[in-house]
Coordinates of C-alpha atoms in Angstrom, one line a residue:
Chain A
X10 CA 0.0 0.0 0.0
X11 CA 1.2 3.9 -0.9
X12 CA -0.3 5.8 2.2
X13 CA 0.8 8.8 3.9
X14 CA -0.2 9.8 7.2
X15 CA 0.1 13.5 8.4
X16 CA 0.2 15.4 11.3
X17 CA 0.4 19.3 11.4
X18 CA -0.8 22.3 13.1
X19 CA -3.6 24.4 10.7
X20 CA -3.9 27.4 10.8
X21 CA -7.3 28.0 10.3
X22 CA -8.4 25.0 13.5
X23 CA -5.5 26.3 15.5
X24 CA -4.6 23.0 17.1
X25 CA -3.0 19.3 15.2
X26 CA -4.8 18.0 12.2
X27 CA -4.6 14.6 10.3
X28 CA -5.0 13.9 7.2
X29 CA -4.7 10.0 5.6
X30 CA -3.5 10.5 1.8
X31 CA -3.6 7.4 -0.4
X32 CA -1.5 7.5 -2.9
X33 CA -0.8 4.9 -6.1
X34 CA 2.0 2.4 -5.5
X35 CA 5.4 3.7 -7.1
X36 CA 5.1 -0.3 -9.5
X37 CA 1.6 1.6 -10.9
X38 CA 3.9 4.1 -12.2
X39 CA 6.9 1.8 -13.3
X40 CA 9.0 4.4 -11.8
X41 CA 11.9 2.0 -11.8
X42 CA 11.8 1.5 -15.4
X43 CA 11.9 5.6 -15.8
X44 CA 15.2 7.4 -16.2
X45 CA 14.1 10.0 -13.6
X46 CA 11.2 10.7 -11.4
X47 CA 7.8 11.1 -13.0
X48 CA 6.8 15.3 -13.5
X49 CA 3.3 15.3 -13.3
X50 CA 0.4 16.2 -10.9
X51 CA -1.8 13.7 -9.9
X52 CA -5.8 13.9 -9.9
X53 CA -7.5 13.8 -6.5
X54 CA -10.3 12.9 -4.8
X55 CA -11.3 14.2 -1.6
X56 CA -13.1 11.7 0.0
X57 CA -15.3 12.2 3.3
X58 CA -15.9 10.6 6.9
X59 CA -19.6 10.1 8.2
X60 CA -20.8 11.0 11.8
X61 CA -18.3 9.7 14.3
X62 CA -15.7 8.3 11.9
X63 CA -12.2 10.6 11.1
X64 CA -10.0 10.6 8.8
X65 CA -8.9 6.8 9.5
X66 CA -12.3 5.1 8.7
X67 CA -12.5 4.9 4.5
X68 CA -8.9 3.2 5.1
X69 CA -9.9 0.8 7.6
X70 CA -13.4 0.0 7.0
X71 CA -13.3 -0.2 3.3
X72 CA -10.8 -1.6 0.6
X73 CA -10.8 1.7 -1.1
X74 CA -6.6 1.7 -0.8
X75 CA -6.5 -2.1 -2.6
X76 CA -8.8 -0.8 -4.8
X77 CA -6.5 2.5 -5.6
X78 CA -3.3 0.3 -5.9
X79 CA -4.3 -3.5 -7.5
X80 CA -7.3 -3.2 -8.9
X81 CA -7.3 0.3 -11.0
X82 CA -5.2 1.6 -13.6
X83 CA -5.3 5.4 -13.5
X84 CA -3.0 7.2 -10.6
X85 CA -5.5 9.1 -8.3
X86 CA -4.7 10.5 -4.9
X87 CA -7.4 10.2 -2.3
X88 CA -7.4 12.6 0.7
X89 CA -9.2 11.7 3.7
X90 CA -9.2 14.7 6.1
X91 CA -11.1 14.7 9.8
X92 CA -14.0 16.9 10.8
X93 CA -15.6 15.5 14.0
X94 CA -18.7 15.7 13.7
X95 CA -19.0 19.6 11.9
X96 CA -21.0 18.5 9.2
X97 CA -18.3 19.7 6.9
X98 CA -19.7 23.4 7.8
X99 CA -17.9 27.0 9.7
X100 CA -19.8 25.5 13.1
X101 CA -21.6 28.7 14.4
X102 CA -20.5 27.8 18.0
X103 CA -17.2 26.1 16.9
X104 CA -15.0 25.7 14.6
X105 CA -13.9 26.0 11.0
X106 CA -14.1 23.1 9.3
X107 CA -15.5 24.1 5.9
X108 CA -12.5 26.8 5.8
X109 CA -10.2 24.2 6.7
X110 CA -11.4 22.0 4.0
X111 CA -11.9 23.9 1.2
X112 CA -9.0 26.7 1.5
X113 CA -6.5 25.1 3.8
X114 CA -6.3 21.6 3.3
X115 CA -6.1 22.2 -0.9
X116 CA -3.4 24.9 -0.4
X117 CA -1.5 22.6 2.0
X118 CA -1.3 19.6 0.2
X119 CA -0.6 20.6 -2.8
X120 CA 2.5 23.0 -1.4
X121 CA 3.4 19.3 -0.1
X122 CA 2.0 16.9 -2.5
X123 CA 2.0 16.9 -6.7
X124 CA -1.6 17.2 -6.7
X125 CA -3.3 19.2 -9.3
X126 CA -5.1 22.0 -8.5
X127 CA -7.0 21.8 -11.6
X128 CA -11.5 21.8 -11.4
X129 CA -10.8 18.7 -14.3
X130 CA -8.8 17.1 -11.7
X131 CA -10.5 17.8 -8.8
X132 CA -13.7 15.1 -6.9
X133 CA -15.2 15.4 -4.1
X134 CA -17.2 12.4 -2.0
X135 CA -18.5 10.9 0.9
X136 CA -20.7 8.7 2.6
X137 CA -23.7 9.7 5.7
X138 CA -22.4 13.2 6.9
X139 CA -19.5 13.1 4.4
X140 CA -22.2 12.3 1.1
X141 CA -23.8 16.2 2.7
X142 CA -20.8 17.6 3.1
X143 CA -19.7 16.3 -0.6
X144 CA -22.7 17.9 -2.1
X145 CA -22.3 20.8 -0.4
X146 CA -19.2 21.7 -1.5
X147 CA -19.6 20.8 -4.7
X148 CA -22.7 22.9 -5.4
X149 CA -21.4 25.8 -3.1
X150 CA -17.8 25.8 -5.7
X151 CA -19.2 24.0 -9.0
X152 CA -16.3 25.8 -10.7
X153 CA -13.9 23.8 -8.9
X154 CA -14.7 20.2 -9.2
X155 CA -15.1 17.9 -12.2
X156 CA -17.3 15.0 -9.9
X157 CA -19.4 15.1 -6.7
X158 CA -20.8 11.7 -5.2
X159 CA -22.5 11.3 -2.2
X160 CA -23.2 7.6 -0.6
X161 CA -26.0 7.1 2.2
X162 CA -26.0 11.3 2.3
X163 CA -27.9 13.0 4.3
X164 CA -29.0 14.8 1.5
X165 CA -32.0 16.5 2.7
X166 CA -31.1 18.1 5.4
X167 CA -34.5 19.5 6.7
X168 CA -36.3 16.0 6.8
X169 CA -33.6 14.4 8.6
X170 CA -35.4 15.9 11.5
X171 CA -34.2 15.4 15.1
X172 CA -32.6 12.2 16.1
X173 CA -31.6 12.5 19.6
X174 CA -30.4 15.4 22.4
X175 CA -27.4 14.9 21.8
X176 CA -26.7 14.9 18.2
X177 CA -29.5 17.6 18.3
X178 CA -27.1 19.7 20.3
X179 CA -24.2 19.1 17.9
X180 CA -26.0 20.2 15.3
X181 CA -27.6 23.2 16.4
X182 CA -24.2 24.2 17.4
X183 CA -23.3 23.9 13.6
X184 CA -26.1 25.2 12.2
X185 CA -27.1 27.6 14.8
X186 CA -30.6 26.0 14.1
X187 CA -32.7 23.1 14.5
X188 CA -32.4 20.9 11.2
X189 CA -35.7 21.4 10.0
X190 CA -34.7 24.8 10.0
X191 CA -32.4 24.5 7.3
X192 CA -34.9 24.7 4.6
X193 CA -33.8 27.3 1.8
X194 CA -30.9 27.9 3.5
X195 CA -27.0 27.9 2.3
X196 CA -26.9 24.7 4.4
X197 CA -29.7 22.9 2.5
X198 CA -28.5 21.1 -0.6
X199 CA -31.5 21.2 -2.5
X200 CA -31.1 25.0 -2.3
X201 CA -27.4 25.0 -3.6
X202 CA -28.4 22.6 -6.6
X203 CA -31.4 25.9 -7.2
X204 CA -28.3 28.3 -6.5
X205 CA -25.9 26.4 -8.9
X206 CA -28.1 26.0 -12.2
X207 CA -28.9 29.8 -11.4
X208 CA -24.8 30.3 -11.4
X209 CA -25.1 29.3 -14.9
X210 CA -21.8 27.8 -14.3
X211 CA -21.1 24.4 -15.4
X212 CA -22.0 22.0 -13.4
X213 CA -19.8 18.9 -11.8
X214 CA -21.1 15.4 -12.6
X215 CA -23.5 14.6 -9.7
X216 CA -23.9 11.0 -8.4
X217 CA -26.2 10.1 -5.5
X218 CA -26.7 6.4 -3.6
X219 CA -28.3 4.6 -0.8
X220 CA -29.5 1.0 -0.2
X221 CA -33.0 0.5 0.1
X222 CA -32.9 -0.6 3.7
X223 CA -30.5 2.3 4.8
X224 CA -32.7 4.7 7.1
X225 CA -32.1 7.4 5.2
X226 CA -33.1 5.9 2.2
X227 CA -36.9 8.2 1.9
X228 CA -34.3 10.9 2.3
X229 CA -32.0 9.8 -0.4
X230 CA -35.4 9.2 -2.8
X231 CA -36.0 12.9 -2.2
X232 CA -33.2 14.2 -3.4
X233 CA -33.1 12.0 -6.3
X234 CA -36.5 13.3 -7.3
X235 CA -35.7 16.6 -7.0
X236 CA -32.3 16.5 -8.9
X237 CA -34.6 14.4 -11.9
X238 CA -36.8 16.9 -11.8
X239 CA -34.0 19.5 -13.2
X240 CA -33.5 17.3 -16.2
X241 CA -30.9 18.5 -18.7
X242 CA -29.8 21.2 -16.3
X243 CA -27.3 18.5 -14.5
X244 CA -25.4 15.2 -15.2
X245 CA -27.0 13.6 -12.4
X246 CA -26.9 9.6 -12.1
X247 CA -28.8 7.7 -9.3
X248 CA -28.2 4.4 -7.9
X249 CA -29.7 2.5 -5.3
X250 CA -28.6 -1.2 -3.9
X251 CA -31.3 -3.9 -2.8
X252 CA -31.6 -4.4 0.8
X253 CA -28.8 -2.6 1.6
X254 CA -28.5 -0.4 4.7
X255 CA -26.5 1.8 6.3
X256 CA -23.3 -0.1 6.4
X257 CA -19.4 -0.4 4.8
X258 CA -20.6 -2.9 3.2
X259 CA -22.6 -0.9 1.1
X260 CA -19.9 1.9 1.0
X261 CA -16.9 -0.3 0.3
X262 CA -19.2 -1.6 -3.1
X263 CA -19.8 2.3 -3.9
X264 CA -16.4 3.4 -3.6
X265 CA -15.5 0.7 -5.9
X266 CA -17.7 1.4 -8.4
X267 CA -17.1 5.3 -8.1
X268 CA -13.4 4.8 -9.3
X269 CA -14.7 3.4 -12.4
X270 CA -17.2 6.3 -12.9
X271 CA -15.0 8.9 -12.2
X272 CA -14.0 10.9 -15.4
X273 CA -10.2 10.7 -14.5
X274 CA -7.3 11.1 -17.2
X275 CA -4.4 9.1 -17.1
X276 CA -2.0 11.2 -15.7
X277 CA 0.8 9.5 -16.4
X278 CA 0.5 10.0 -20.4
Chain B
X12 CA 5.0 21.0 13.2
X13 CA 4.6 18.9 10.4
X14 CA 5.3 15.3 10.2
X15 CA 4.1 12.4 7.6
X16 CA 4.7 8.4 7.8
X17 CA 4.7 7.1 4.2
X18 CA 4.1 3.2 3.3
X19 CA 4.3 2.1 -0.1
X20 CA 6.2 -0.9 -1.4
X21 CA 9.5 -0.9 -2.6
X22 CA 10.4 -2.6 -6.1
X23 CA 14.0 -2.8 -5.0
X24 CA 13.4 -4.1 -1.9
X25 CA 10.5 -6.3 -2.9
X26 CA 8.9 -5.2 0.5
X27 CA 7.0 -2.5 2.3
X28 CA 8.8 0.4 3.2
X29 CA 8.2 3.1 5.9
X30 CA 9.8 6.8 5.9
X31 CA 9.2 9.8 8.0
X32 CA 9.3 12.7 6.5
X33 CA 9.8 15.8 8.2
X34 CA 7.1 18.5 6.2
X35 CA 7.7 22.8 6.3
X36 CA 5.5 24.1 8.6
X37 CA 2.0 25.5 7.1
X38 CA 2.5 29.2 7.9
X39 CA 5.7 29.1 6.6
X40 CA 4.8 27.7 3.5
X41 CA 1.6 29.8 2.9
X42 CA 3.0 33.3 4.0
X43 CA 5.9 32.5 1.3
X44 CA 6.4 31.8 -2.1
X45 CA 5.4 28.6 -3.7
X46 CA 9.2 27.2 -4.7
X47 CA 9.7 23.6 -4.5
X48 CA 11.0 22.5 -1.4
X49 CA 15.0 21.7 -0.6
X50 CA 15.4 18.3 0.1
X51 CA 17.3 16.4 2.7
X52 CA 17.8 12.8 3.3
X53 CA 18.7 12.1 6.5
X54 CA 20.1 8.9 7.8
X55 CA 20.0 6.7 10.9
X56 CA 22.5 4.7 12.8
X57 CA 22.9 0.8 12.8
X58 CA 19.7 -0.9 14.7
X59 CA 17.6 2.1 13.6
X60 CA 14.4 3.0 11.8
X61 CA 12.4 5.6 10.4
X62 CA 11.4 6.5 14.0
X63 CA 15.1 7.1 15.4
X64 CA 15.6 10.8 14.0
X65 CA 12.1 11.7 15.0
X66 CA 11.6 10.3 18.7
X67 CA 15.7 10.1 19.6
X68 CA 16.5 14.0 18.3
X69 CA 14.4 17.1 18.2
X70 CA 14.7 17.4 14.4
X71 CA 11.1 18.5 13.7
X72 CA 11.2 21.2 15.4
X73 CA 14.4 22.7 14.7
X74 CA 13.2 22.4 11.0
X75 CA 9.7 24.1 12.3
X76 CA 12.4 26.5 14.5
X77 CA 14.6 27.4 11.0
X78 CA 11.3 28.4 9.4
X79 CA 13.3 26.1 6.2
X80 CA 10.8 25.6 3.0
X81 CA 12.5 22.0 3.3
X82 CA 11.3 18.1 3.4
X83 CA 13.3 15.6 5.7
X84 CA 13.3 12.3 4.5
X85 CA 14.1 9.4 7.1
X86 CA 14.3 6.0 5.7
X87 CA 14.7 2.9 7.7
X88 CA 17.7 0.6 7.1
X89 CA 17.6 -1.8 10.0
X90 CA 21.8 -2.7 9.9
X91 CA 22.0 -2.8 6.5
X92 CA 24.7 -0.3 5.6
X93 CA 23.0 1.5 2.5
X94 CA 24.5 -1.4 0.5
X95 CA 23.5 -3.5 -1.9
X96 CA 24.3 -6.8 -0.4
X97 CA 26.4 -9.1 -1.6
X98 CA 23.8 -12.0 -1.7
X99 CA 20.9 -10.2 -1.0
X100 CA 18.6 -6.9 -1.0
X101 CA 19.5 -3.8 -2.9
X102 CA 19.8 -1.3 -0.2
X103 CA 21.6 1.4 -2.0
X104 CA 19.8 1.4 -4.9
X105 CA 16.8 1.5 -3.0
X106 CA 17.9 4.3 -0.6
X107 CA 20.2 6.4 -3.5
X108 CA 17.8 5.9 -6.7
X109 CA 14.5 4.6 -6.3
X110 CA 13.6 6.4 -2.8
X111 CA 14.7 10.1 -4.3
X112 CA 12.6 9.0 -7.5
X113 CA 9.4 8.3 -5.2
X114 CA 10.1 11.7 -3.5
X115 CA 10.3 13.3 -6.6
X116 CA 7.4 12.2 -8.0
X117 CA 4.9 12.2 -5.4
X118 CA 6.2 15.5 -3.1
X119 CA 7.1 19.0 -4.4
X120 CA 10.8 18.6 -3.7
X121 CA 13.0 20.8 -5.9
X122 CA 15.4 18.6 -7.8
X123 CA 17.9 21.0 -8.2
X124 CA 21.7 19.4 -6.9
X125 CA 22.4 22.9 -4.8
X126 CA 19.2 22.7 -2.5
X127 CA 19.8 18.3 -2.1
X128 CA 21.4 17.3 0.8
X129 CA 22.1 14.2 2.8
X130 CA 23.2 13.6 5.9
X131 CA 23.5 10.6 8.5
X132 CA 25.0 9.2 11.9
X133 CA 27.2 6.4 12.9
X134 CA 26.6 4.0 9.9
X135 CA 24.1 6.4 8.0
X136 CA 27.3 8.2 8.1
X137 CA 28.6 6.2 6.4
X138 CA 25.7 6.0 4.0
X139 CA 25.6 9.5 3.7
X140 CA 29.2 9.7 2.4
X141 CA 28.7 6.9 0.0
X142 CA 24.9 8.5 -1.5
X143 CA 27.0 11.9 -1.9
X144 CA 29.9 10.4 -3.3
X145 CA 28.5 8.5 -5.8
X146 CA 25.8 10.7 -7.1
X147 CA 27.9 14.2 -7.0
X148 CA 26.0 15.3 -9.8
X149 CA 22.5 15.0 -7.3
X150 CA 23.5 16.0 -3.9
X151 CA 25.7 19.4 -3.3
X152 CA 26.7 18.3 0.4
X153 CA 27.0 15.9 2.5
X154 CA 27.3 15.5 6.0
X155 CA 28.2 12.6 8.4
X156 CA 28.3 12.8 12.8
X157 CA 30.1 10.2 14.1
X158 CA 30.6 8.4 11.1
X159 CA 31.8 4.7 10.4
X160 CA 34.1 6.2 7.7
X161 CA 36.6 2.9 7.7
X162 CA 34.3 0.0 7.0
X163 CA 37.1 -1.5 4.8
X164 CA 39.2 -1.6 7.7
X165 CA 36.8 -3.6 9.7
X166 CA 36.3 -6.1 7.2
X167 CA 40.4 -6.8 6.4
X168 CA 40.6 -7.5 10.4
X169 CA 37.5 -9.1 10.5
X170 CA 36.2 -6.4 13.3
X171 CA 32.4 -6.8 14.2
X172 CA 31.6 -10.1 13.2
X173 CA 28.4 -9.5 14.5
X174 CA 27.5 -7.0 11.9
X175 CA 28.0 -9.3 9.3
X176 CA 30.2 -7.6 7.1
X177 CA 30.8 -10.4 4.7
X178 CA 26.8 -10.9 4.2
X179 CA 26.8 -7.5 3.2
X180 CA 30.2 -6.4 1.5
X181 CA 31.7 -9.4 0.8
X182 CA 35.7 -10.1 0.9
X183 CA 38.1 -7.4 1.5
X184 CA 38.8 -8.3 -2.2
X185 CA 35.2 -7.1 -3.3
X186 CA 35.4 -3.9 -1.1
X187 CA 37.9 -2.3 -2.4
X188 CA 37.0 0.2 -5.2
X189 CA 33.2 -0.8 -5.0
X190 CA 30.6 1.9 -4.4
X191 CA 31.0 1.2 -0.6
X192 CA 34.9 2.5 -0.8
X193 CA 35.0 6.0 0.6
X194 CA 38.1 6.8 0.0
X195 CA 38.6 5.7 -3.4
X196 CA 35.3 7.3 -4.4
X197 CA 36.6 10.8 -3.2
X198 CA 39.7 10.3 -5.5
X199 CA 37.7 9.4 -8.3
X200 CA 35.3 11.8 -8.0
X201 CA 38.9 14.1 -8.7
X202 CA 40.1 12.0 -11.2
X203 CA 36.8 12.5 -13.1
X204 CA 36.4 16.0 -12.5
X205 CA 33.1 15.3 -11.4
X206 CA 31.2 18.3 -9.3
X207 CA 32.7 17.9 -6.0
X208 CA 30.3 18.0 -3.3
X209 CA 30.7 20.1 0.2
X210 CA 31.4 17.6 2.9
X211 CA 30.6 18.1 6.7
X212 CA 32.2 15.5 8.8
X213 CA 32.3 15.6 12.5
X214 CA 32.7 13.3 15.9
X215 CA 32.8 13.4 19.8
X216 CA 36.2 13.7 21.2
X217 CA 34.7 11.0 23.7
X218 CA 34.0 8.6 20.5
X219 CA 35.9 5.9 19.5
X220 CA 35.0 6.7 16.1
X221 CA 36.7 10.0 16.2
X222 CA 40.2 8.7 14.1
X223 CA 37.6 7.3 11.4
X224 CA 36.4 11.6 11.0
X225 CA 39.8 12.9 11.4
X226 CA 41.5 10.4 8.5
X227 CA 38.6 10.8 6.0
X228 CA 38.6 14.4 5.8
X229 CA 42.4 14.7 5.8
X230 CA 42.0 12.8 2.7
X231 CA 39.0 15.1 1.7
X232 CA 40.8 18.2 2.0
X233 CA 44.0 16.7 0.4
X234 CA 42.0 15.9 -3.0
X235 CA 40.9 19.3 -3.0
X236 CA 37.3 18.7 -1.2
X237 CA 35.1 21.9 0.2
X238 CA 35.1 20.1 3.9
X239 CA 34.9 21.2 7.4
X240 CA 35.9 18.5 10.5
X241 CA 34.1 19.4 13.8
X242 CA 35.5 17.5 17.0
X243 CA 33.0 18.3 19.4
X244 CA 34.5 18.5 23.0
X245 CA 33.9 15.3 25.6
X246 CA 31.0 14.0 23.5
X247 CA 30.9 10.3 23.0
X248 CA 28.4 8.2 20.5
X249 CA 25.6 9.5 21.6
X250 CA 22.3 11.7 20.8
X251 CA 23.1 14.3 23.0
X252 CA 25.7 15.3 20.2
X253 CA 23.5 13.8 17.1
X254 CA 20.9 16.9 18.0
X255 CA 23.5 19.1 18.5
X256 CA 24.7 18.8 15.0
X257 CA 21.5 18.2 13.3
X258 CA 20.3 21.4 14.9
X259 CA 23.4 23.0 13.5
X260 CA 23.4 21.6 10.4
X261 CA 19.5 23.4 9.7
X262 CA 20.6 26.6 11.1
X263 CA 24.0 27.3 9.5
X264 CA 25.5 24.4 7.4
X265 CA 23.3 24.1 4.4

């Protein structure tokens, strides 16, 4: 396996940070039959924890990094940072995690890492939590992402509803509102999709999927429905798993199948 | 302070391989401009690993301290002398081709020979000598602390057994002029008028390694080498003196 594990202090949390980066095996590159190094910058894929994971869970809980390295032909990098459970958002009573993601991380990595910087290059997924905070940011910045794919989301954020005091808490301390306040809001996705056809910009491909047993799955069929309804304003593709609930084994299928749909070039060409 | 652990498998090697790599700090970086980093490798002692810089020396944080846009890269060697083995794994090409290739490609190291450094301890030393000598064209210094700077005298006496010289290097016979010879590299690095690189060599008065320092850059500066010899005052072979120097070598030696 190619992974790198990092530790730093950002600047925009203001205390230590990991990150997981999987990166393809130097053998996928036949680096030892090259003269010198390869010069290129690699495609990547930011790929996002649910509630309660980190930035350790799509490594151990999936096969995403055999995947990456024995089973797939095109050099990605895949960037698994750690949120707690911010829902990917500038908490209102807390921190900075949508800053972090979208302007630090990006800036950081690729000062360290040959990733491109490039919207063509650039996807952005996730599964629960991380499929909403996928969506999210790739409808708030269509202009920077060529793919957006969100797994189990919680896709609709106002129907989601409250679940218990405690994750009710968290979340109003994100949001600075209950949930089913969101509605027509910068924090409801089914707003940014409105927002994002109105930019006129183009679009990322969209992908959405749940299994039918997952219970979010009404929510997921909402979504769906509503990004159908836009017809040929967005590339959107829908796909939903028989039975399936809201489990790795699900994901770990889904992340397999998103390598494949990705629209990645071969960067080492 | 920045700090990564990288796995990927080796071809040389045929194995999985672990490195630490020491990272520029984040406000550093994004208050500056966006040049490549300056690379240096930076070697451990026999017994070691990829951990020994990091947990035995304060080296992260002198780079964090030096405000350096620079990457440290710590490889792990076991006892294995940065050689390829007689009978057995490739370690030099692993640790003097194919790791700086992976660097290259994957981090945004500069690969320009004037900001590529390498430097080691006790028998990364020694490796760091024998990476800089061979590959003058790549690295424009080199540095060694307490270095095992005679290996070819251990192995005609047989010193060490332990270590298994003849696993590794094989007879006296097969030392001598090989990429493992020190000192006939620096001459034909001369004879070949091949870019000499600066050399940094330095030892504990306390070590009984220190003759190994003071002979090999005599014979530096008598070929005409750039080299500086630092006998550090009641030192022996220990850390205490490794962060000292490493310390040193961020702030003011390259």
């Amino acid at each position: 396996m190619a992974v790198l594990e990092l530790t730093y202090r950002s600047n925009v949390l203001d205390f230590d940070q990991n990150l997981t980066v999987m990166l393809p095996e130097p053998s996928n590159l036949s680096l030892m039959d090259r003269d010198g190094p390869l010069v290129t910058e690699f495609p990547v894929l930011y790929l996002l924890h649910g509630y309660s994971d980190d930035h350790t869970s799509w490594l151990r809980r999936s096969s995403v990094e055999r995947y990456l390295t024995m089973d797939f032909d095109k050099p990605l990098v895949i960037v698994c940072p750690s949120v707690q459970n911010s829902f990917y958002e500038d908490m209102v009573h807390g921190w900075k995690y949508y800053t972090y993601l979208t302007e630090e991380v990006p800036e950081l990595l690729s000062r360290w890492i040959r990733i491109s910087r490039r919207p063509e290059d650039t996807f952005i997924a996730g599964l629960s939590m991380g499929g909403y905070g996928a969506m999210k940011i790739g409808l708030r910045h269509p202009e920077r992402f060529a793919a957006v794919a969100s797994f189990s989301g919680v896709l609709n954020l106002p129907l989601s509803g409250e679940v218990n005091e405690e994750r009710d808490n968290m979340t109003f301390n994100v949001f600075g509102m209950k949930r089913t306040e969101t509605k027509g809001t910068d924090y409801d996705v089914f707003h940014l999709l409105d927002k994002a056809i109105e930019s006129g910009k183009k679009l990322p491909k969209l992908y959405s999927s749940c299994g039918t047993a997952d219970f979010h799955y009404e929510n997921n069929l909402s979504f769906r429905d509503y990004a159908l309804s836009k017809g040929d304003a967005i590339d959107y593709t829908y796909s939903e798993t028989e039975g399936m609930e809201h489990e790795w084994k699900f994901w770990d299928a889904e992340i397999r199948k998103l390598l494949d749909w990705l629209p990645l070039r071969d960067c080492t060409k | 302070m920045s700090l990564a652990s990288f796995y990927f498998y080796s071809d040389v090697l045929h194995s999985s391989q672990k490195v630490s790599i020491a990272l520029p700090e984040p406000k550093t970086m994004l208050e500056e401009d966006k040049s490549e980093m300056e690379v240096l490798y930076l070697l451990h002692g026999a017994q070691g690993s990829e951990h020994s810089w990091v947990s035995a020396s304060n080296v992260e944080r002198y780079l964090y301290e030096s405000e350096r846009n620079m990457a440290i890269v710590i490889p792990t060697m076991k006892t294995n002398y940065y050689t390829d083995h007689k009978i057995g794994d490739k370690y030099y090409t692993y640790v003097a081709k194919e790791l700086p290739k992976i660097i290259e490609t994957y981090f945004n190291v500069t690969f320009k020979r004037d900001k590529t450094y390498v430097a080691g301890l006790s028998m990364g030393g020694f490796g760091a000598m024998k990476v800089v000598l061979n590959n003058p064209e790549k690295f424009c210094f080199g540095a060694t602390f307490s270095g095992a700077l005679n290996i070819g005298e251990r192995i005609r006496t047989g010193a060490r057994p332990e270590r298994r010289y003849d696993m590794i290097f094989g007879s006296y016979d097969d030392f001598v002029g090989s990429e493992s010879d020190l000192y006939y590299l620096l001459k034909k690095n001369v004879e070949e008028n091949k870019p000499l690189p600066k050399l940094y060599i330095s030892c504990g008065t306390a070590d009984g390694l220190l003759q190994d320092s003071i002979d090999f850059y005599n014979e530096a500066k008598k070929l005409g080498y750039d080299c500086k010899l630092h006998k550090e005052k009641m030192l022996g072979h220990g850390w205490r003196f490794w962060d000292l120097e490493v310390e040193k070598l961020l702030r003011t030696l390259i």
